[in-house]
Amino acid sequence: MLNITGLNQFYGGSHILRDVTMEVPKGSLTVLLGRNGVGKTTLLRCLMGLVRAKSGTIAWAGQPLETLLPHARVAQGLGYVPQGREIFARLTVEENLLVGAASRKPVSQVPDRIYSLFPVLKEMKKRRGGDLSGGQQQQLAIGRALMSEPQLLILDEPTEGIQPSIIQEIGRTLRQLVDETGMTVLLVEQYYDFARSLADRYWVMRRGEIVANGMGAEMETQGVREMIAV
């Protein structure tokens, strides 16, 4: 389980994260929803060690993470798909994927399981990452994160700027990873319908604070759509 307790972060004089406390159960797909600018990406950057939290604790599987550098958190089982994908445009698809395995033992080829999840990547493995469509780049970013064999996969708005057909494929893949491999997924989203279709649990953030949480099946009756629309 991922446990976040009393997390605070500031940018200059702005209080971005305000005593954020939440849990992500092992083997589940948990969504964090909220409008732009409420602190969701900052929270994920704190989880990965890209930003040092001012106060609070982060623990994965009972191990504290807040003092670890980003690469050490990956070695502890965290995988991260950042907003905007951040693939290496000049590297081929295959090279991008192999970079994702850098925290593990050296590998010379991409495992079949990655290509089975994203067949388009196998078709285009010799093509440069920058030549792929936005949806294909997003699949590449997820595949790259999976190359580190994470136990916890963290995704920051993977549907942003993606065509509906690819969004559906990504949703099926995330659900498959949870249901068939037992992976834990934390998904940050604004797209309510996509989040509701996948969530085992949900959390809602507003102005840097957690304001609601519950079971994914209860999102409609709990008025989550309205919470993120205001």
Short mmCIF file of C-alpha atoms in Angstrom, two decimals, residues 12-224:
data_model
loop_
_atom_site.label_atom_id
_atom_site.label_comp_id
_atom_site.label_asym_id
_atom_site.label_seq_id
_atom_site.Cartn_x
_atom_site.Cartn_y
_atom_site.Cartn_z
CA GLY A 12 7.42 30.61 -3.16
CA GLY A 13 4.72 31.93 -0.88
CA SER A 14 2.00 29.70 -2.32
CA HIS A 15 0.86 26.72 -0.27
CA ILE A 16 0.38 24.10 -3.02
CA LEU A 17 -0.20 20.88 -1.05
CA ARG A 18 -2.08 21.22 2.22
CA ASP A 19 -1.73 18.30 4.64
CA VAL A 20 -2.48 15.75 1.93
CA THR A 21 -3.28 12.36 3.43
CA MET A 22 -4.39 9.45 1.26
CA GLU A 23 -3.91 5.73 0.67
CA VAL A 24 -3.57 3.64 -2.47
CA PRO A 25 -4.40 -0.01 -1.69
CA LYS A 26 -2.18 -2.70 -3.15
CA GLY A 27 -3.50 -4.41 -6.29
CA SER A 28 -6.07 -1.71 -6.99
CA LEU A 29 -6.64 1.07 -9.50
CA THR A 30 -7.02 4.34 -7.62
CA VAL A 31 -7.86 7.63 -9.32
CA LEU A 32 -7.08 11.14 -8.12
CA LEU A 33 -9.32 13.75 -9.70
CA GLY A 34 -9.31 17.53 -9.70
CA ARG A 35 -9.25 20.55 -11.96
CA ASN A 36 -6.08 22.05 -13.42
CA GLY A 37 -3.86 23.79 -10.91
CA VAL A 38 -5.10 22.09 -7.73
CA GLY A 39 -1.77 20.36 -7.00
CA LYS A 40 -2.16 16.91 -8.53
CA THR A 41 1.06 16.99 -10.57
CA THR A 42 2.99 18.48 -7.65
CA LEU A 43 1.83 15.56 -5.51
CA LEU A 44 3.08 13.04 -8.06
CA ARG A 45 6.40 14.84 -8.37
CA CYS A 46 6.75 14.63 -4.59
CA LEU A 47 5.97 10.91 -4.71
CA MET A 48 8.75 10.37 -7.25
CA GLY A 49 11.28 12.59 -5.48
CA LEU A 50 11.41 15.16 -8.28
CA VAL A 51 10.23 17.76 -5.76
CA ARG A 52 11.10 17.55 -2.07
CA ALA A 53 8.03 17.87 0.15
CA LYS A 54 8.25 20.50 2.87
CA SER A 55 6.75 18.13 5.45
CA GLY A 56 4.87 14.86 5.72
CA THR A 57 5.64 11.22 4.99
CA ILE A 58 5.43 8.89 2.00
CA ALA A 59 5.69 5.12 2.38
CA TRP A 60 5.37 2.29 -0.13
CA ALA A 61 4.95 -1.28 1.13
CA GLY A 62 5.93 -0.05 4.59
CA GLN A 63 9.20 1.52 3.40
CA PRO A 64 9.67 5.31 3.80
CA LEU A 65 10.47 7.05 0.53
CA GLU A 66 10.87 10.73 1.33
CA THR A 67 14.68 10.65 1.65
CA LEU A 68 15.25 8.58 -1.51
CA LEU A 69 16.36 10.04 -4.84
CA PRO A 70 14.12 9.41 -7.88
CA HIS A 71 16.15 6.51 -9.27
CA ALA A 72 16.08 4.82 -5.86
CA ARG A 73 12.29 5.11 -5.75
CA VAL A 74 12.12 3.41 -9.14
CA ALA A 75 14.30 0.64 -7.73
CA GLN A 76 11.81 0.34 -4.86
CA GLY A 77 9.08 -0.49 -7.39
CA LEU A 78 7.62 2.85 -8.51
CA GLY A 79 7.01 3.57 -12.20
CA TYR A 80 6.06 7.04 -13.45
CA VAL A 81 4.39 8.25 -16.63
CA PRO A 82 4.66 12.07 -16.54
CA GLN A 83 2.21 14.54 -17.97
CA GLY A 84 3.22 15.34 -21.54
CA ARG A 85 4.83 11.90 -21.96
CA GLU A 86 8.46 13.18 -22.17
CA ILE A 87 9.65 10.48 -24.53
CA PHE A 88 13.04 10.84 -26.24
CA ALA A 89 12.12 12.17 -29.67
CA ARG A 90 15.43 11.28 -31.39
CA LEU A 91 15.61 7.73 -30.03
CA THR A 92 13.75 4.89 -31.67
CA VAL A 93 10.76 3.29 -30.01
CA GLU A 94 12.92 0.32 -29.07
CA GLU A 95 15.64 2.55 -27.61
CA ASN A 96 13.08 4.51 -25.60
CA LEU A 97 11.80 1.28 -24.10
CA LEU A 98 15.26 -0.01 -23.25
CA VAL A 99 16.02 3.24 -21.41
CA GLY A 100 13.11 2.37 -19.11
CA ALA A 101 14.96 -0.73 -17.92
CA ALA A 102 18.00 1.24 -16.75
CA SER A 103 17.19 0.71 -13.06
CA ARG A 104 17.09 -3.07 -13.52
CA LYS A 105 19.64 -5.58 -14.80
CA PRO A 106 20.83 -4.73 -18.33
CA VAL A 107 18.58 -5.98 -21.12
CA SER A 108 19.34 -6.10 -24.82
CA GLN A 109 15.80 -6.53 -26.10
CA VAL A 110 12.27 -5.54 -25.20
CA PRO A 111 10.25 -8.35 -23.57
CA ASP A 112 7.35 -9.74 -25.56
CA ARG A 113 4.96 -8.79 -22.75
CA ILE A 114 5.46 -5.07 -23.53
CA TYR A 115 4.75 -5.56 -27.20
CA SER A 116 1.73 -7.73 -26.42
CA LEU A 117 0.27 -4.87 -24.38
CA PHE A 118 1.02 -2.33 -27.13
CA PRO A 119 1.28 -4.09 -30.52
CA VAL A 120 1.73 -0.78 -32.33
CA LEU A 121 5.08 -0.33 -30.59
CA LYS A 122 6.38 -3.55 -32.09
CA GLU A 123 5.26 -2.44 -35.55
CA MET A 124 7.10 0.87 -35.09
CA LYS A 125 10.06 -0.21 -32.96
CA LYS A 126 12.62 1.19 -35.43
CA ARG A 127 10.79 4.49 -35.87
CA ARG A 128 11.92 7.54 -33.91
CA GLY A 129 9.76 8.47 -30.95
CA GLY A 130 9.22 11.97 -32.25
CA ASP A 131 7.59 10.59 -35.40
CA LEU A 132 4.78 8.86 -33.50
CA SER A 133 1.32 10.30 -32.99
CA GLY A 134 0.35 11.65 -29.58
CA GLY A 135 -1.55 8.49 -28.72
CA GLN A 136 1.32 6.26 -29.81
CA GLN A 137 3.76 8.35 -27.76
CA GLN A 138 1.53 7.89 -24.73
CA GLN A 139 1.58 4.13 -25.19
CA LEU A 140 5.36 4.35 -25.54
CA ALA A 141 5.62 6.33 -22.29
CA ILE A 142 3.57 3.70 -20.44
CA GLY A 143 5.59 0.87 -22.00
CA ARG A 144 8.83 2.60 -20.97
CA ALA A 145 7.61 2.84 -17.36
CA LEU A 146 6.64 -0.84 -17.39
CA MET A 147 10.17 -1.79 -18.46
CA SER A 148 11.34 -1.14 -14.88
CA GLU A 149 8.92 -3.86 -13.70
CA PRO A 150 7.09 -1.56 -11.25
CA GLN A 151 4.79 -2.72 -8.52
CA LEU A 152 3.16 0.72 -8.43
CA LEU A 153 2.46 2.55 -11.71
CA ILE A 154 1.76 6.29 -11.42
CA LEU A 155 0.24 8.09 -14.41
CA ASP A 156 -0.34 11.83 -14.79
CA GLU A 157 -3.31 12.53 -17.09
CA PRO A 158 -2.54 9.94 -19.79
CA THR A 159 -5.68 10.90 -21.76
CA GLU A 160 -4.58 14.50 -22.35
CA GLY A 161 -4.68 15.28 -26.07
CA ILE A 162 -5.32 11.65 -27.03
CA GLN A 163 -7.88 10.42 -29.55
CA PRO A 164 -10.84 8.45 -28.07
CA SER A 165 -9.84 5.09 -29.58
CA ILE A 166 -6.40 5.23 -27.92
CA ILE A 167 -7.98 6.33 -24.64
CA GLN A 168 -10.07 3.15 -24.68
CA GLU A 169 -6.99 1.02 -25.41
CA ILE A 170 -5.08 2.63 -22.54
CA GLY A 171 -8.01 2.00 -20.22
CA ARG A 172 -8.16 -1.67 -21.14
CA THR A 173 -4.42 -2.02 -20.63
CA LEU A 174 -4.48 -0.43 -17.17
CA ARG A 175 -7.38 -2.62 -16.10
CA GLN A 176 -5.54 -5.69 -17.43
CA LEU A 177 -2.39 -4.82 -15.47
CA VAL A 178 -4.38 -4.59 -12.24
CA ASP A 179 -6.65 -7.59 -12.76
CA GLU A 180 -4.17 -10.02 -14.31
CA THR A 181 -0.81 -9.07 -12.77
CA GLY A 182 -1.86 -7.55 -9.44
CA MET A 183 -0.13 -4.26 -10.22
CA THR A 184 -1.14 -1.19 -8.21
CA VAL A 185 -2.08 1.86 -10.29
CA LEU A 186 -2.46 5.50 -9.24
CA LEU A 187 -4.09 7.46 -12.05
CA VAL A 188 -4.38 11.26 -12.00
CA GLU A 189 -7.19 12.45 -14.27
CA GLN A 190 -9.53 15.29 -15.19
CA TYR A 191 -11.55 13.18 -17.64
CA TYR A 192 -14.34 12.03 -15.33
CA ASP A 193 -15.91 9.32 -17.50
CA PHE A 194 -12.56 7.62 -18.12
CA ALA A 195 -11.72 7.70 -14.41
CA ARG A 196 -15.13 6.40 -13.34
CA SER A 197 -14.94 3.49 -15.80
CA LEU A 198 -11.69 2.26 -14.21
CA ALA A 199 -11.63 3.30 -10.56
CA ASP A 200 -11.64 0.84 -7.69
CA ARG A 201 -11.22 3.83 -5.36
CA TYR A 202 -11.22 7.58 -5.89
CA TRP A 203 -9.85 10.73 -4.25
CA VAL A 204 -10.75 14.31 -5.10
CA MET A 205 -8.36 17.24 -4.67
CA ARG A 206 -9.32 20.90 -4.54
CA ARG A 207 -6.92 23.78 -3.84
CA GLY A 208 -4.23 21.43 -2.64
CA GLU A 209 -6.47 19.53 -0.23
CA ILE A 210 -8.17 16.15 -0.34
CA VAL A 211 -11.89 16.90 -0.10
CA ALA A 212 -13.52 13.52 -0.80
CA ASN A 213 -12.76 9.84 -1.30
CA GLY A 214 -14.62 6.57 -1.65
CA MET A 215 -15.25 3.53 -3.78
CA GLY A 216 -15.17 3.88 -7.54
CA ALA A 217 -18.63 2.38 -7.88
CA GLU A 218 -20.01 5.22 -5.76
CA MET A 219 -18.59 8.12 -7.77
CA GLU A 220 -21.85 8.93 -9.52
CA THR A 221 -24.02 8.82 -6.41
CA GLN A 222 -21.46 10.83 -4.41
CA GLY A 223 -21.54 13.66 -6.94
CA VAL A 224 -17.87 13.47 -7.92
#
